[in-house]
Amino acid sequence: MLKFLIWGIIILHPFVIFFELKNFIEYMDRLQELKELLSSPKTITLTTHRNPDGDAMGSMLGVFHFLKRQNHRVFMIAPSEYPENFEWMMSIQECLIWDISPEECQSAISNADIIFALDYNGLDRVDKLGEAIKKSDAQKVLIDHHLFPEDFADFMLSDTTASSTCELVYDFIELLGMKNKIDPIIGDCLYTGILTDTGSFKHATSPKLFRIVADLVEIGVDGNAIQDKIFNSLKEKHLRLLGHCLHNRMEILEEYHTGLIWLTKGDYEKFDIQRGDTEGIVNYLLSLKQVKIAAFIHEQPKITKLSLRSKGDISVQQIASKYFRGGGHKNASGGASFIGLEPTIRKFKEAIAETFNKELSN
Ligand code: 5GP
Ligand code: MN
């Protein structure tokens, strides 16, 4: 099976001059093949990762609206529910949720001519949905920006330097020669993912990204309105929970420039924590000058989940993949543990000590 693999966007990226001609020709052939595949109406099922965030829903909805306008029949599937603060996004209610209606999701996968994998690059990130995708004969298109993509798609737009999958969806539409089809509705979706995955542009560095954002604003995307809908929609319980985390559940490991916050199952009940309610809490640790690694460790009914963040050159991706069966990006990763909260906290501290001691001995 030929692969359509782009490490760095070839046409738009300065790396173009280093790109081998052979790969470039193969890439152009594959792009042509994909264009032909999409040139007549198809049944297309879009999928994204468990616990979908703004980039997951933004990229999926952006592609949804784009493909609908080309007369395709389009379905969307998320493994689990999306957070309430994305409820305003147009057509989000059409998204099927595997946890709620697995049969309907399974038939959307079985009937698909083409399946898109958006904002994830490994089938283990989508649980049972992954098994269904693996079994399907549909053509698979992956658009993603996480490190170390798995080899399961026929067409891959994988760029780990991209700020977000939404940035890559913009590139994808541009590569198809259809940039003029990006309207304010698609623009709102792409802006949402760029906004949330860059931490409101705090981690946005590339001039290319700002040009894309400028284009979106030019076609009528109202960035301030989107920020307001996403970030100013908290309930009182969210601020009380944040206060609890910072006051009672925070520990700073000065020696290792590391901060951690944890939550117990009891906290989940006491603060009525629902999906998405803990989003962003880990980032408060990074606002401490001495903290270079931040961890948010929370106990769920079956697993203990970790959210890891870092500053600069320190890679939390390595810590997540080596110790917690996880992955993600250099400065933002996640993983899980199956040994309960306290042992997980101990394991995290040991992992940090090991990482730092190894760095020192190098
Ligand atoms: P978050 O901490 O916000 O849940 O996730 C941060 C980043 O790590 C995201 O890019 C997410 O896709 C990735 N990530 C989170 N949990 C896991 C996991 O269990 N496995 C892998 N491979 N990546 C994860
Ligand atoms: Mn993303």
Tab-separated table of C-alpha atoms and ligand atoms in Angstrom:
chain	number	residue	atom	x	y	z
A	1	MET	CA	0.000	0.000	0.000
A	2	LEU	CA	1.449	3.334	-1.038
A	3	LYS	CA	1.685	5.914	1.671
A	4	PHE	CA	1.061	9.588	1.395
A	5	LEU	CA	3.415	10.768	4.060
A	6	ILE	CA	4.413	14.341	4.576
A	7	TRP	CA	6.878	15.158	7.323
A	8	GLY	CA	6.441	18.895	7.374
A	9	ILE	CA	4.138	20.485	4.831
A	10	ILE	CA	6.118	20.305	1.659
A	11	ILE	CA	4.692	23.111	-0.374
A	12	LEU	CA	4.235	25.608	2.427
A	13	HIS	CA	7.232	24.753	4.528
A	14	PRO	CA	10.841	25.974	4.174
A	15	PHE	CA	11.947	22.312	4.389
A	16	VAL	CA	10.761	22.031	0.786
A	17	ILE	CA	14.250	22.625	-0.529
A	18	PHE	CA	15.529	19.587	1.365
A	19	PHE	CA	12.757	17.345	0.202
A	20	GLU	CA	13.839	14.627	-2.206
A	21	LEU	CA	12.389	14.838	-5.698
A	22	LYS	CA	11.292	11.174	-5.620
A	23	ASN	CA	9.193	11.712	-2.505
A	24	PHE	CA	7.818	14.908	-3.954
A	25	ILE	CA	6.610	13.127	-7.097
A	26	GLU	CA	5.073	10.330	-5.034
A	27	TYR	CA	3.406	12.934	-2.851
A	28	MET	CA	1.931	14.746	-5.878
A	29	ASP	CA	0.644	11.406	-7.270
A	30	ARG	CA	-1.022	10.565	-3.990
A	31	LEU	CA	-2.557	14.022	-3.721
A	32	GLN	CA	-3.993	13.587	-7.218
A	33	GLU	CA	-5.376	10.176	-6.217
A	34	LEU	CA	-7.053	11.676	-3.152
A	35	LYS	CA	-8.512	14.526	-5.234
A	36	GLU	CA	-10.001	11.972	-7.640
A	37	LEU	CA	-11.397	9.927	-4.786
A	38	LEU	CA	-13.166	13.013	-3.434
A	39	SER	CA	-14.332	14.229	-6.840
A	40	SER	CA	-17.593	12.213	-6.779
A	41	PRO	CA	-20.061	11.926	-3.863
A	42	LYS	CA	-18.972	9.376	-1.245
A	43	THR	CA	-20.085	8.184	2.175
A	44	ILE	CA	-17.449	9.549	4.528
A	45	THR	CA	-17.126	8.945	8.263
A	46	LEU	CA	-14.999	11.294	10.319
A	47	THR	CA	-13.531	10.160	13.627
A	48	THR	CA	-11.621	11.804	16.433
A	49	HIS	CA	-10.077	10.832	19.778
A	50	ARG	CA	-11.551	9.967	23.180
A	51	ASN	CA	-12.260	12.947	25.470
A	52	PRO	CA	-12.377	15.235	22.432
A	53	ASP	CA	-11.042	18.754	22.909
A	54	GLY	CA	-11.409	21.931	20.821
A	55	ASP	CA	-8.961	20.732	18.184
A	56	ALA	CA	-10.613	17.316	17.915
A	57	MET	CA	-14.129	18.737	17.494
A	58	GLY	CA	-12.938	21.773	15.484
A	59	SER	CA	-11.028	19.671	12.946
A	60	MET	CA	-13.831	17.115	12.653
A	61	LEU	CA	-16.540	19.769	12.203
A	62	GLY	CA	-14.350	21.803	9.833
A	63	VAL	CA	-13.889	18.763	7.567
A	64	PHE	CA	-17.604	17.869	8.029
A	65	HIS	CA	-18.840	21.228	6.704
A	66	PHE	CA	-16.236	21.269	3.940
A	67	LEU	CA	-17.172	17.783	2.652
A	68	LYS	CA	-20.942	18.365	3.012
A	69	ARG	CA	-20.598	21.351	0.688
A	70	GLN	CA	-19.032	18.958	-1.901
A	71	ASN	CA	-22.193	16.785	-1.723
A	72	HIS	CA	-20.694	13.921	0.242
A	73	ARG	CA	-22.729	12.028	2.836
A	74	VAL	CA	-20.822	12.663	6.048
A	75	PHE	CA	-20.976	11.136	9.540
A	76	MET	CA	-18.993	12.106	12.626
A	77	ILE	CA	-17.981	9.848	15.519
A	78	ALA	CA	-16.268	10.617	18.832
A	79	PRO	CA	-15.508	7.725	21.225
A	80	SER	CA	-16.787	9.727	24.216
A	81	GLU	CA	-18.771	12.909	24.842
A	82	TYR	CA	-17.478	16.390	24.028
A	83	PRO	CA	-17.350	19.179	26.664
A	84	GLU	CA	-20.345	21.484	27.016
A	85	ASN	CA	-18.466	24.639	26.068
A	86	PHE	CA	-18.312	23.437	22.438
A	87	GLU	CA	-22.084	22.924	22.233
A	88	TRP	CA	-22.439	26.181	20.239
A	89	MET	CA	-20.477	24.804	17.262
A	90	MET	CA	-22.693	24.365	14.238
A	91	SER	CA	-23.885	20.751	13.676
A	92	ILE	CA	-21.962	19.394	16.682
A	93	GLN	CA	-25.199	17.685	17.806
A	94	GLU	CA	-24.934	15.433	14.724
A	95	CYS	CA	-21.791	13.841	16.142
A	96	LEU	CA	-22.369	10.193	17.119
A	97	ILE	CA	-20.841	9.075	20.427
A	98	TRP	CA	-19.544	5.486	20.627
A	99	ASP	CA	-20.156	5.302	24.411
A	100	ILE	CA	-23.833	6.230	23.836
A	101	SER	CA	-24.754	4.538	20.525
A	102	PRO	CA	-22.149	1.941	19.520
A	103	GLU	CA	-24.382	0.200	16.932
A	104	GLU	CA	-25.062	3.421	15.055
A	105	CYS	CA	-21.333	4.224	15.133
A	106	GLN	CA	-20.465	0.733	13.911
A	107	SER	CA	-22.821	1.069	10.946
A	108	ALA	CA	-21.373	4.513	10.074
A	109	ILE	CA	-17.955	2.803	9.964
A	110	SER	CA	-19.226	-0.238	8.010
A	111	ASN	CA	-20.984	1.926	5.392
A	112	ALA	CA	-18.087	4.321	4.853
A	113	ASP	CA	-16.173	4.562	1.567
A	114	ILE	CA	-13.662	6.821	3.278
A	115	ILE	CA	-12.762	7.200	6.967
A	116	PHE	CA	-10.934	10.231	8.305
A	117	ALA	CA	-8.831	10.019	11.476
A	118	LEU	CA	-8.534	13.529	12.895
A	119	ASP	CA	-6.320	14.730	15.749
A	120	TYR	CA	-5.061	11.264	16.691
A	121	ASN	CA	-2.488	8.958	15.173
A	122	GLY	CA	-2.878	5.603	16.904
A	123	LEU	CA	-5.908	3.300	16.949
A	124	ASP	CA	-5.492	2.745	20.705
A	125	ARG	CA	-6.541	6.403	21.181
A	126	VAL	CA	-10.097	5.583	20.036
A	127	ASP	CA	-10.755	2.327	21.941
A	128	LYS	CA	-13.417	0.058	20.359
A	129	LEU	CA	-13.820	2.496	17.486
A	130	GLY	CA	-10.188	1.669	16.629
A	131	GLU	CA	-11.020	-2.031	16.238
A	132	ALA	CA	-13.911	-1.143	13.900
A	133	ILE	CA	-11.665	1.155	11.834
A	134	LYS	CA	-8.987	-1.533	11.599
A	135	LYS	CA	-11.494	-4.063	10.210
A	136	SER	CA	-12.971	-1.637	7.674
A	137	ASP	CA	-11.989	-1.772	3.982
A	138	ALA	CA	-12.631	1.958	3.526
A	139	GLN	CA	-9.845	4.240	2.341
A	140	LYS	CA	-8.361	5.922	5.387
A	141	VAL	CA	-7.156	9.499	5.590
A	142	LEU	CA	-5.189	10.655	8.625
A	143	ILE	CA	-4.717	14.333	9.471
A	144	ASP	CA	-2.811	14.875	12.698
A	145	HIS	CA	0.048	16.626	14.478
A	146	HIS	CA	1.069	14.196	17.249
A	147	LEU	CA	4.479	12.537	17.467
A	148	PHE	CA	5.127	8.999	16.128
A	149	PRO	CA	2.132	8.229	13.871
A	150	GLU	CA	1.006	4.614	13.554
A	151	ASP	CA	0.902	3.137	10.076
A	152	PHE	CA	-2.816	2.503	9.494
A	153	ALA	CA	-3.922	5.112	6.927
A	154	ASP	CA	-3.769	5.149	3.130
A	155	PHE	CA	-3.299	8.922	3.005
A	156	MET	CA	-1.418	10.715	5.750
A	157	LEU	CA	-1.037	14.401	6.425
A	158	SER	CA	1.115	14.236	9.530
A	159	ASP	CA	3.072	17.292	10.592
A	160	THR	CA	4.361	17.352	14.156
A	161	THR	CA	5.444	20.995	13.795
A	162	ALA	CA	1.838	22.104	13.236
A	163	SER	CA	0.128	23.948	16.082
A	164	SER	CA	-3.033	21.921	15.729
A	165	THR	CA	-4.918	19.516	13.510
A	166	CYS	CA	-7.112	22.481	12.552
A	167	GLU	CA	-4.065	24.199	11.051
A	168	LEU	CA	-3.508	21.017	8.997
A	169	VAL	CA	-7.157	20.891	7.909
A	170	TYR	CA	-6.655	24.395	6.519
A	171	ASP	CA	-3.521	23.119	4.686
A	172	PHE	CA	-5.440	20.061	3.493
A	173	ILE	CA	-8.195	22.178	1.927
A	174	GLU	CA	-5.547	24.436	0.400
A	175	LEU	CA	-3.663	21.419	-1.010
A	176	LEU	CA	-6.913	20.292	-2.654
A	177	GLY	CA	-6.974	23.707	-4.329
A	178	MET	CA	-10.198	24.682	-2.554
A	179	LYS	CA	-9.119	27.395	-0.112
A	180	ASN	CA	-11.874	29.614	-1.462
A	181	LYS	CA	-14.410	27.107	-0.052
A	182	ILE	CA	-13.431	27.990	3.521
A	183	ASP	CA	-16.421	30.020	4.717
A	184	PRO	CA	-17.056	31.572	8.168
A	185	ILE	CA	-18.672	28.337	9.438
A	186	ILE	CA	-15.650	26.212	8.555
A	187	GLY	CA	-13.481	29.128	9.742
A	188	ASP	CA	-15.123	29.133	13.200
A	189	CYS	CA	-14.307	25.426	13.559
A	190	LEU	CA	-10.671	25.807	12.508
A	191	TYR	CA	-10.185	28.903	14.665
A	192	THR	CA	-11.539	26.959	17.665
A	193	GLY	CA	-8.929	24.202	17.357
A	194	ILE	CA	-6.081	26.614	16.743
A	195	LEU	CA	-7.167	28.735	19.716
A	196	THR	CA	-7.489	25.829	22.162
A	197	ASP	CA	-4.417	23.827	21.081
A	198	THR	CA	-2.140	26.894	21.236
A	199	GLY	CA	-3.423	27.877	24.711
A	200	SER	CA	-4.979	31.051	23.269
A	201	PHE	CA	-1.935	31.650	21.037
A	202	LYS	CA	0.559	31.360	23.925
A	203	HIS	CA	2.272	28.434	22.149
A	204	ALA	CA	1.767	29.764	18.644
A	205	THR	CA	5.107	30.516	17.033
A	206	SER	CA	5.035	30.083	13.273
A	207	PRO	CA	4.385	33.046	10.965
A	208	LYS	CA	2.450	30.622	8.752
A	209	LEU	CA	-0.063	29.991	11.543
A	210	PHE	CA	-0.652	33.709	12.087
A	211	ARG	CA	-1.214	34.102	8.325
A	212	ILE	CA	-3.840	31.362	8.456
A	213	VAL	CA	-5.497	33.044	11.440
A	214	ALA	CA	-5.402	36.382	9.564
A	215	ASP	CA	-7.117	34.674	6.608
A	216	LEU	CA	-9.805	33.292	8.904
A	217	VAL	CA	-10.426	36.715	10.452
A	218	GLU	CA	-10.569	38.228	6.982
A	219	ILE	CA	-13.343	35.880	5.854
A	220	GLY	CA	-15.411	36.892	8.885
A	221	VAL	CA	-14.409	34.712	11.842
A	222	ASP	CA	-15.030	36.616	15.082
A	223	GLY	CA	-12.181	35.479	17.340
A	224	ASN	CA	-13.372	37.457	20.367
A	225	ALA	CA	-16.839	35.930	20.212
A	226	ILE	CA	-15.326	32.434	19.997
A	227	GLN	CA	-13.006	33.086	22.962
A	228	ASP	CA	-15.982	34.297	24.947
A	229	LYS	CA	-18.069	31.222	24.142
A	230	ILE	CA	-15.273	28.780	24.974
A	231	PHE	CA	-13.577	30.357	27.981
A	232	ASN	CA	-16.202	32.524	29.677
A	233	SER	CA	-18.720	29.801	30.194
A	234	LEU	CA	-17.593	28.413	33.554
A	235	LYS	CA	-19.903	27.538	36.418
A	236	GLU	CA	-19.251	28.475	40.044
A	237	LYS	CA	-18.174	24.879	40.770
A	238	HIS	CA	-15.269	25.221	38.328
A	239	LEU	CA	-13.668	28.085	40.235
A	240	ARG	CA	-14.280	26.292	43.563
A	241	LEU	CA	-12.595	23.192	42.127
A	242	LEU	CA	-9.640	25.248	40.916
A	243	GLY	CA	-9.330	26.798	44.393
A	244	HIS	CA	-9.381	23.304	45.929
A	245	CYS	CA	-6.677	22.071	43.520
A	246	LEU	CA	-4.359	25.001	44.178
A	247	HIS	CA	-4.944	25.109	47.935
A	248	ASN	CA	-5.217	21.455	48.933
A	249	ARG	CA	-3.974	19.272	46.101
A	250	MET	CA	-0.770	20.897	44.887
A	251	GLU	CA	2.779	19.779	45.585
A	252	ILE	CA	5.984	21.340	44.301
A	253	LEU	CA	9.081	19.165	43.962
A	254	GLU	CA	11.629	21.993	44.055
A	255	GLU	CA	14.588	19.696	43.438
A	256	TYR	CA	13.113	18.499	40.141
A	257	HIS	CA	11.467	21.758	39.007
A	258	THR	CA	8.210	19.874	38.967
A	259	GLY	CA	4.710	20.633	40.161
A	260	LEU	CA	1.825	18.256	40.532
A	261	ILE	CA	-1.863	18.444	41.278
A	262	TRP	CA	-3.954	15.380	41.984
A	263	LEU	CA	-7.655	14.665	42.455
A	264	THR	CA	-9.279	11.709	44.189
A	265	LYS	CA	-12.522	9.903	43.336
A	266	GLY	CA	-13.971	11.654	46.405
A	267	ASP	CA	-13.095	15.047	44.884
A	268	TYR	CA	-14.956	14.015	41.732
A	269	GLU	CA	-18.111	13.449	43.763
A	270	LYS	CA	-17.721	16.477	46.023
A	271	PHE	CA	-17.225	18.921	43.144
A	272	ASP	CA	-19.544	17.086	40.723
A	273	ILE	CA	-16.724	16.893	38.177
A	274	GLN	CA	-17.889	16.031	34.653
A	275	ARG	CA	-15.964	15.468	31.447
A	276	GLY	CA	-13.947	18.540	30.493
A	277	ASP	CA	-14.296	20.207	33.919
A	278	THR	CA	-10.595	19.742	34.752
A	279	GLU	CA	-9.329	21.051	31.394
A	280	GLY	CA	-6.546	23.597	31.828
A	281	ILE	CA	-5.901	23.094	35.544
A	282	VAL	CA	-2.452	21.595	34.868
A	283	ASN	CA	-1.335	24.798	33.144
A	284	TYR	CA	-1.512	26.831	36.366
A	285	LEU	CA	1.559	24.945	37.583
A	286	LEU	CA	3.593	26.235	34.655
A	287	SER	CA	2.932	29.814	35.738
A	288	LEU	CA	5.370	29.187	38.618
A	289	LYS	CA	8.794	30.401	37.549
A	290	GLN	CA	10.698	27.413	38.928
A	291	VAL	CA	8.342	24.776	37.503
A	292	LYS	CA	9.449	23.183	34.216
A	293	ILE	CA	7.323	20.014	34.388
A	294	ALA	CA	3.684	19.935	35.438
A	295	ALA	CA	1.464	16.963	36.118
A	296	PHE	CA	-2.241	16.642	36.762
A	297	ILE	CA	-3.047	13.183	38.080
A	298	HIS	CA	-6.672	12.233	38.537
A	299	GLU	CA	-8.385	9.102	39.662
A	300	GLN	CA	-11.211	7.905	37.412
A	301	PRO	CA	-13.516	4.935	38.053
A	302	LYS	CA	-11.233	2.409	36.304
A	303	ILE	CA	-7.939	4.158	35.552
A	304	THR	CA	-5.782	6.969	36.848
A	305	LYS	CA	-5.224	9.542	34.111
A	306	LEU	CA	-2.189	11.808	33.800
A	307	SER	CA	-1.887	15.107	31.966
A	308	LEU	CA	1.706	16.252	31.582
A	309	ARG	CA	3.066	19.615	30.447
A	310	SER	CA	6.580	21.063	30.188
A	311	LYS	CA	8.478	24.189	29.262
A	312	GLY	CA	11.199	24.448	26.624
A	313	ASP	CA	13.329	21.442	25.724
A	314	ILE	CA	12.073	19.017	28.362
A	315	SER	CA	9.986	16.278	26.741
A	316	VAL	CA	7.012	14.995	28.681
A	317	GLN	CA	6.211	12.806	25.662
A	318	GLN	CA	9.094	10.547	26.702
A	319	ILE	CA	7.881	10.343	30.296
A	320	ALA	CA	4.303	9.608	29.165
A	321	SER	CA	5.332	6.872	26.734
A	322	LYS	CA	8.033	5.272	28.916
A	323	TYR	CA	6.107	5.117	32.201
A	324	PHE	CA	2.408	5.611	31.462
A	325	ARG	CA	1.575	3.957	28.098
A	326	GLY	CA	0.839	7.372	26.669
A	327	GLY	CA	2.158	9.983	24.288
A	328	GLY	CA	1.265	13.269	22.645
A	329	HIS	CA	3.600	16.192	22.046
A	330	LYS	CA	6.960	17.231	23.499
A	331	ASN	CA	5.386	19.858	25.773
A	332	ALA	CA	1.911	18.356	26.244
A	333	SER	CA	1.286	14.664	26.701
A	334	GLY	CA	-0.946	12.289	28.542
A	335	GLY	CA	-1.051	8.737	29.768
A	336	ALA	CA	-2.781	6.360	32.139
A	337	SER	CA	-2.012	4.040	34.997
A	338	PHE	CA	-3.902	1.076	36.419
A	339	ILE	CA	-2.477	0.896	39.930
A	340	GLY	CA	-4.585	3.467	41.795
A	341	LEU	CA	-3.930	7.081	42.680
A	342	GLU	CA	-1.279	6.941	45.397
A	343	PRO	CA	0.936	4.352	43.692
A	344	THR	CA	0.631	6.408	40.480
A	345	ILE	CA	1.786	9.558	42.260
A	346	ARG	CA	4.746	7.584	43.665
A	347	LYS	CA	5.525	6.176	40.226
A	348	PHE	CA	5.379	9.665	38.723
A	349	LYS	CA	7.819	10.997	41.329
A	350	GLU	CA	10.189	8.077	40.661
A	351	ALA	CA	9.927	8.706	36.917
A	352	ILE	CA	10.798	12.359	37.415
A	353	ALA	CA	13.756	11.508	39.685
A	354	GLU	CA	15.018	8.962	37.151
A	355	THR	CA	14.630	11.415	34.275
A	356	PHE	CA	16.492	14.177	36.097
A	357	ASN	CA	19.260	11.908	37.396
A	358	LYS	CA	19.833	10.544	33.896
A	359	GLU	CA	20.015	14.084	32.488
A	360	LEU	CA	22.561	15.031	35.166
A	361	SER	CA	24.758	12.002	34.480
A	362	ASN	CA	24.821	12.745	30.721
B	1	5GP	P1	-4.401	16.130	27.828
B	1	5GP	O1	-3.416	16.206	28.933
B	1	5GP	O2	-4.914	17.487	27.472
B	1	5GP	O3	-5.449	15.089	28.024
B	1	5GP	O4	-3.586	15.620	26.559
B	1	5GP	C1	-2.430	16.275	26.127
B	1	5GP	C2	-1.924	15.609	24.871
B	1	5GP	O5	-1.538	14.275	25.132
B	1	5GP	C3	-2.966	15.528	23.770
B	1	5GP	O6	-2.320	15.847	22.566
B	1	5GP	C4	-3.431	14.108	23.782
B	1	5GP	O7	-3.775	13.682	22.511
B	1	5GP	C5	-2.235	13.349	24.329
B	1	5GP	N1	-2.678	12.247	25.190
B	1	5GP	C6	-3.445	12.340	26.305
B	1	5GP	N2	-3.660	11.133	26.855
B	1	5GP	C7	-3.014	10.229	26.060
B	1	5GP	C8	-2.876	8.811	26.084
B	1	5GP	O8	-3.379	8.106	26.968
B	1	5GP	N3	-2.140	8.237	25.095
B	1	5GP	C9	-1.550	8.985	24.100
B	1	5GP	N4	-0.847	8.363	23.165
B	1	5GP	N5	-1.674	10.328	24.051
B	1	5GP	C10	-2.390	10.954	24.995
B	2	MN	MN	-4.600	18.642	18.559
